[in-house]
C-alpha positions as semicolon CSV with decimal commas, in nm:
position;residue;x (nm);y (nm);z (nm)
1;M;0,035;-0,025;0,025
2;V;0,148;0,392;-0,096
3;M;0,087;0,666;0,086
4;L;0,087;1,007;-0,118
5;G;0,408;1,202;-0,058
6;Q;0,568;0,912;0,145
7;A;0,888;0,941;-0,004
8;E;0,923;1,294;-0,012
9;Y;1,008;1,329;0,380
10;A;1,340;1,164;0,585
11;A;1,263;0,909;0,798
12;L;1,192;1,006;1,158
13;V;1,481;1,015;1,387
14;H;1,598;0,887;1,715
15;E;1,427;1,100;1,988
16;S;1,771;1,179;2,136
17;E;1,902;1,265;1,798
18;S;1,550;1,519;1,776
19;D;1,679;1,668;2,097
20;A;2,037;1,714;2,027
21;L;1,951;1,927;1,748
22;A;1,979;2,322;1,721
23;K;1,697;2,557;1,753
24;E;1,683;2,647;1,375
25;E;1,796;2,238;1,289
26;K;1,471;2,139;1,536
27;I;1,264;2,433;1,368
28;T;1,306;2,255;1,014
29;Y;1,305;1,900;1,117
30;D;0,946;1,991;1,244
31;E;0,822;2,138;0,940
32;G;0,937;1,869;0,774
33;R;0,720;1,667;0,978
34;L;0,472;1,862;0,965
35;D;0,457;1,884;0,572
36;H;0,449;1,509;0,560
37;H;0,175;1,449;0,798
38;A;-0,045;1,743;0,586
39;R;0,020;1,540;0,241
40;L;-0,046;1,207;0,388
41;Q;-0,336;1,064;0,189
42;V;-0,469;0,696;0,163
43;V;-0,435;0,598;-0,194
44;A;-0,431;0,219;-0,260
45;T;-0,798;0,144;-0,202
46;S;-0,987;-0,110;-0,346
47;T;-1,183;0,211;-0,504
48;V;-0,878;0,380;-0,615
49;R;-0,759;0,009;-0,739
50;H;-1,062;-0,024;-0,933
51;T;-1,025;0,387;-1,075
52;V;-0,674;0,322;-1,218
53;A;-0,770;-0,049;-1,386
54;C;-1,075;0,084;-1,542
55;G;-0,902;0,467;-1,656
56;R;-0,628;0,245;-1,800
57;R;-0,819;-0,035;-2,000
58;L;-1,019;0,302;-2,157
59;V;-0,660;0,445;-2,241
60;I;-0,581;0,121;-2,446
61;L;-0,879;0,064;-2,577
62;N;-0,919;0,465;-2,730
63;R;-0,584;0,459;-2,884
64;G;-0,715;0,324;-3,255
65;A;-1,031;0,597;-3,193
66;I;-1,074;0,871;-3,436
67;S;-1,414;0,988;-3,225
68;A;-1,630;0,864;-2,992
69;R;-1,359;0,766;-2,745
70;R;-1,500;0,614;-2,466
71;G;-1,475;0,800;-2,125
72;L;-1,476;0,749;-1,702
73;I;-1,712;0,936;-1,477
74;V;-1,596;0,841;-1,074
75;S;-1,879;0,937;-0,857
76;G;-1,999;0,921;-0,506
77;P;-2,095;1,136;-0,214
78;A;-1,812;1,400;-0,065
79;N;-1,521;1,272;0,139
80;T;-1,553;0,931;-0,067
81;G;-1,192;0,948;-0,229
82;K;-1,312;1,079;-0,604
83;T;-1,001;1,336;-0,651
84;I;-0,797;1,072;-0,499
85;S;-0,851;0,797;-0,738
86;L;-0,910;1,047;-1,004
87;T;-0,531;1,219;-0,960
88;Q;-0,397;0,834;-0,859
89;L;-0,520;0,750;-1,265
90;G;-0,367;1,045;-1,365
91;L;-0,017;0,923;-1,165
92;A;0,006;0,579;-1,309
93;H;-0,065;0,752;-1,632
94;E;0,211;0,931;-1,679
95;L;0,421;0,691;-1,496
96;Q;0,308;0,434;-1,783
97;D;0,352;0,726;-2,024
98;R;0,740;0,835;-1,920
99;S;0,862;0,462;-1,944
100;R;0,706;0,375;-2,266
101;H;0,865;0,731;-2,420
102;P;1,202;0,767;-2,221
103;G;1,345;1,158;-2,262
104;Q;1,051;1,291;-2,425
105;D;1,025;1,565;-2,174
106;E;0,778;1,777;-2,447
107;R;0,509;1,541;-2,365
108;I;0,232;1,624;-2,131
109;P;0,073;1,270;-2,079
110;V;-0,174;1,428;-1,817
111;I;-0,417;1,699;-1,808
112;Y;-0,581;1,839;-1,466
113;I;-0,859;2,066;-1,449
114;T;-1,120;2,186;-1,150
115;V;-1,467;2,274;-1,289
116;P;-1,555;2,653;-1,147
117;P;-1,878;2,659;-1,002
118;A;-2,124;2,876;-1,289
119;A;-1,884;2,764;-1,511
120;T;-1,887;2,878;-1,847
121;P;-1,736;2,782;-2,201
122;R;-1,468;3,028;-2,173
123;M;-1,400;2,915;-1,783
124;I;-1,373;2,582;-1,900
125;A;-1,132;2,683;-2,202
126;A;-0,916;2,940;-1,949
127;E;-0,879;2,645;-1,703
128;F;-0,729;2,402;-1,953
129;A;-0,490;2,722;-2,055
130;R;-0,361;2,804;-1,770
131;F;-0,255;2,422;-1,670
132;L;-0,087;2,421;-1,983
133;G;0,107;2,754;-1,919
134;L;-0,075;2,926;-2,163
135;P;-0,150;3,302;-2,151
136;V;-0,515;3,388;-2,052
137;L;-0,572;3,759;-2,157
138;R;-0,913;3,985;-2,139
139;S;-0,879;4,003;-2,493
140;S;-0,847;3,605;-2,498
141;N;-1,200;3,475;-2,663
142;I;-1,338;3,137;-2,662
143;T;-1,231;3,033;-3,012
144;D;-0,855;3,177;-2,943
145;L;-0,848;2,955;-2,614
146;T;-0,978;2,647;-2,770
147;E;-0,779;2,640;-3,068
148;A;-0,450;2,730;-2,842
149;V;-0,565;2,426;-2,579
150;V;-0,615;2,204;-2,849
151;G;-0,283;2,259;-3,073
152;V;-0,051;2,181;-2,772
153;C;-0,240;1,925;-2,638
154;T;-0,234;1,776;-2,971
155;K;0,185;1,828;-2,975
156;A;0,221;1,737;-2,655
157;R;0,063;1,402;-2,671
158;S;-0,151;1,412;-2,390
159;G;-0,383;1,121;-2,344
160;L;-0,570;1,121;-2,005
161;V;-0,775;1,459;-1,942
162;L;-0,913;1,463;-1,570
163;V;-1,186;1,719;-1,466
164;D;-1,255;1,734;-1,112
165;E;-1,561;1,893;-0,981
166;I;-1,769;1,739;-1,253
167;H;-2,125;1,858;-1,074
168;N;-2,063;2,205;-1,096
169;I;-2,184;2,202;-1,431
170;S;-2,559;2,185;-1,481
171;L;-2,754;2,115;-1,779
172;D;-3,058;2,284;-1,617
173;T;-2,911;2,634;-1,720
174;R;-2,793;2,730;-2,075
175;T;-2,471;2,833;-1,946
176;G;-2,404;2,483;-1,797
177;A;-2,507;2,329;-2,123
178;E;-2,291;2,532;-2,348
179;A;-2,007;2,453;-2,084
180;S;-2,119;2,070;-2,105
181;D;-2,109;2,119;-2,514
182;T;-1,741;2,294;-2,446
183;L;-1,587;1,983;-2,263
184;K;-1,773;1,772;-2,569
185;Y;-1,558;1,940;-2,821
186;F;-1,271;1,941;-2,650
187;S;-1,303;1,541;-2,599
188;E;-1,355;1,506;-2,998
189;R;-1,074;1,740;-3,087
190;I;-0,833;1,625;-2,845
191;P;-0,732;1,219;-2,847
192;A;-0,718;1,134;-2,531
193;T;-0,951;0,975;-2,274
194;F;-1,180;1,226;-2,047
195;A;-1,242;1,101;-1,714
196;Y;-1,470;1,309;-1,449
197;A;-1,519;1,333;-1,128
198;G;-1,825;1,457;-0,897
199;I;-2,077;1,417;-0,646
200;D;-2,373;1,191;-0,704
201;I;-2,325;1,228;-1,108
202;E;-2,560;0,955;-1,143
203;N;-2,875;1,187;-0,985
204;S;-2,735;1,502;-1,115
205;S;-2,845;1,669;-1,396
206;L;-2,522;1,622;-1,613
207;L;-2,717;1,268;-1,738
208;T;-3,027;1,397;-1,878
209;G;-3,193;1,453;-2,171
210;T;-3,004;1,459;-2,511
211;R;-2,683;1,604;-2,399
212;G;-2,712;1,385;-2,075
213;D;-2,775;1,065;-2,313
214;Q;-2,510;1,140;-2,525
215;I;-2,272;1,161;-2,230
216;A;-2,409;0,842;-2,035
217;A;-2,397;0,646;-2,386
218;R;-1,969;0,710;-2,373
219;F;-1,899;0,712;-2,010
220;T;-1,824;0,414;-1,783
221;S;-1,911;0,521;-1,433
222;V;-1,739;0,405;-1,106
223;A;-1,889;0,450;-0,774
224;T;-1,727;0,546;-0,456
225;H;-1,901;0,502;-0,116
226;P;-1,812;0,534;0,229
227;F;-1,626;0,236;0,391
228;P;-1,807;-0,067;0,580
229;Y;-1,623;-0,151;0,886
230;N;-1,464;-0,483;0,761
231;A;-1,064;-0,600;0,687
232;E;-0,973;-0,354;0,423
233;W;-1,121;-0,054;0,672
234;K;-0,845;-0,187;0,934
235;G;-0,595;-0,218;0,684
236;L;-0,594;0,177;0,613
237;V;-0,595;0,256;0,945
238;A;-0,284;0,035;1,023
239;Q;-0,103;0,169;0,688
240;M;-0,167;0,547;0,808
241;E;-0,060;0,480;1,149
242;A;0,264;0,269;0,979
243;N;0,358;0,597;0,822
244;L;0,342;0,843;1,098
245;L;0,652;1,039;1,196
246;L;0,601;1,126;1,566
247;H;0,842;1,018;1,861
248;Q;0,623;0,873;2,143
249;H;0,362;0,717;1,946
250;K;0,315;0,355;2,003
251;R;0,229;0,122;1,678
252;G;-0,100;-0,055;1,724
253;T;-0,267;0,236;1,924
254;L;-0,473;0,327;1,624
255;T;-0,540;-0,066;1,502
256;R;-0,685;-0,064;1,890
257;L;-0,942;0,214;1,785
258;D;-1,021;0,140;1,428
259;R;-1,383;0,075;1,539
260;F;-1,408;0,399;1,653
261;L;-1,284;0,595;1,408
262;H;-1,507;0,446;1,152
263;T;-1,790;0,533;1,372
264;R;-1,644;0,882;1,440
265;T;-1,606;0,904;1,069
266;D;-1,872;0,686;0,935
267;G;-1,649;0,528;0,714
268;M;-1,563;0,844;0,472
269;I;-1,183;0,801;0,333
270;G;-1,159;1,180;0,370
271;T;-1,266;1,247;0,668
272;L;-1,029;0,967;0,819
273;S;-0,769;1,129;0,615
274;H;-0,822;1,424;0,802
275;Q;-0,904;1,302;1,130
276;L;-0,537;1,118;1,153
277;R;-0,302;1,394;0,980
278;G;-0,492;1,625;1,214
279;A;-0,451;1,495;1,570
280;A;-0,053;1,404;1,412
281;V;-0,024;1,763;1,330
282;D;-0,118;1,865;1,679
283;A;0,091;1,593;1,809
284;I;0,379;1,771;1,633
285;L;0,281;2,122;1,806
286;T;0,232;2,044;2,140
287;G;0,515;1,825;2,202
288;T;0,322;1,512;2,335
289;E;0,452;1,290;2,006
290;K;0,188;1,064;2,022
291;I;-0,210;1,003;1,914
292;T;-0,472;0,955;2,156
293;K;-0,837;0,934;2,135
294;P;-0,838;1,233;2,335
295;G;-0,641;1,364;2,034
296;L;-0,845;1,253;1,783
297;L;-1,202;1,404;1,969
298;A;-0,973;1,724;1,969
299;V;-1,020;1,732;1,609
300;D;-1,301;1,893;1,459
301;L;-1,461;1,712;1,153
302;D;-1,677;1,818;0,871
303;I;-2,044;1,936;0,926
304;A;-2,152;1,599;0,726
305;S;-1,939;1,403;0,952
306;G;-2,127;1,528;1,267
307;R;-2,430;1,520;1,088
308;K;-2,413;1,156;1,030
309;R;-2,231;1,046;1,361
310;P;-2,498;0,896;1,618
311;R;-2,544;1,081;1,907
312;G;-2,394;0,912;2,200
313;L;-2,055;0,885;2,064
314;P;-1,897;0,630;2,312
315;D;-1,610;0,744;2,495
316;A;-1,444;0,446;2,564
317;D;-1,218;0,237;2,307
318;E;-1,415;0,002;2,114
């Protein structure tokens, strides 16, 4: 199981070595550990693996397609790992592309954009342009931006386009319909596989009407969901604990609290990540250097988790 950002920071030094560091060195060391925990994310879930498998299959199948390429939609409730799944698909594709075409640094295998709220066609095109480092001037019209984006993506052999927050496009409005048409135009002009991620897309207007039927006919769906309390959940908690860089934390503390963590987070992987990373940050800032149940309870969770959490959450370890 791999953790995002795991290899970016030095291993935990012995506590005696940490105590012996000069003041400035200690600050740098602690800042490195804070950054490590801030970036720590669970990525090797079954949902991520399924998304990567489906995405890579579609990329291969689309290699010979001239038009009507198939795409992927990652859909589910908030905090269930949609963005992580999407970005890990992008990472897998980029690594594969780099290995197939070594030394070709001019290639841009993966494009990633986030759909702004109430997106217009020009806003969509501008997001593509900004990712590619193209100038977005006030005088640039939608045609100029679109042609520039298509030209760069084609020249750079972009093979995968990731579009996050797709739920910000609503086909109930004229502007939303036009933004959807702009994405469709990009998918027809850029020889790449398109993958979307958004909240509860199956129940949104994005798949309704004539435009929605076209999307539904070309896209495969991967559903994200809260995790049940099972062996995979226990493994995710154990893996996050294994990657903590805390001097006083005893391995196994969090695995003994995995049922409590499931109850508190309602099985939401994003909430679990926030809970453990927040507690780790507090442990460094306060100098306790360990995560305890009171430390976990001190981390404020998102409002949605509070609504779903049963009343009378037990304080005793389970």
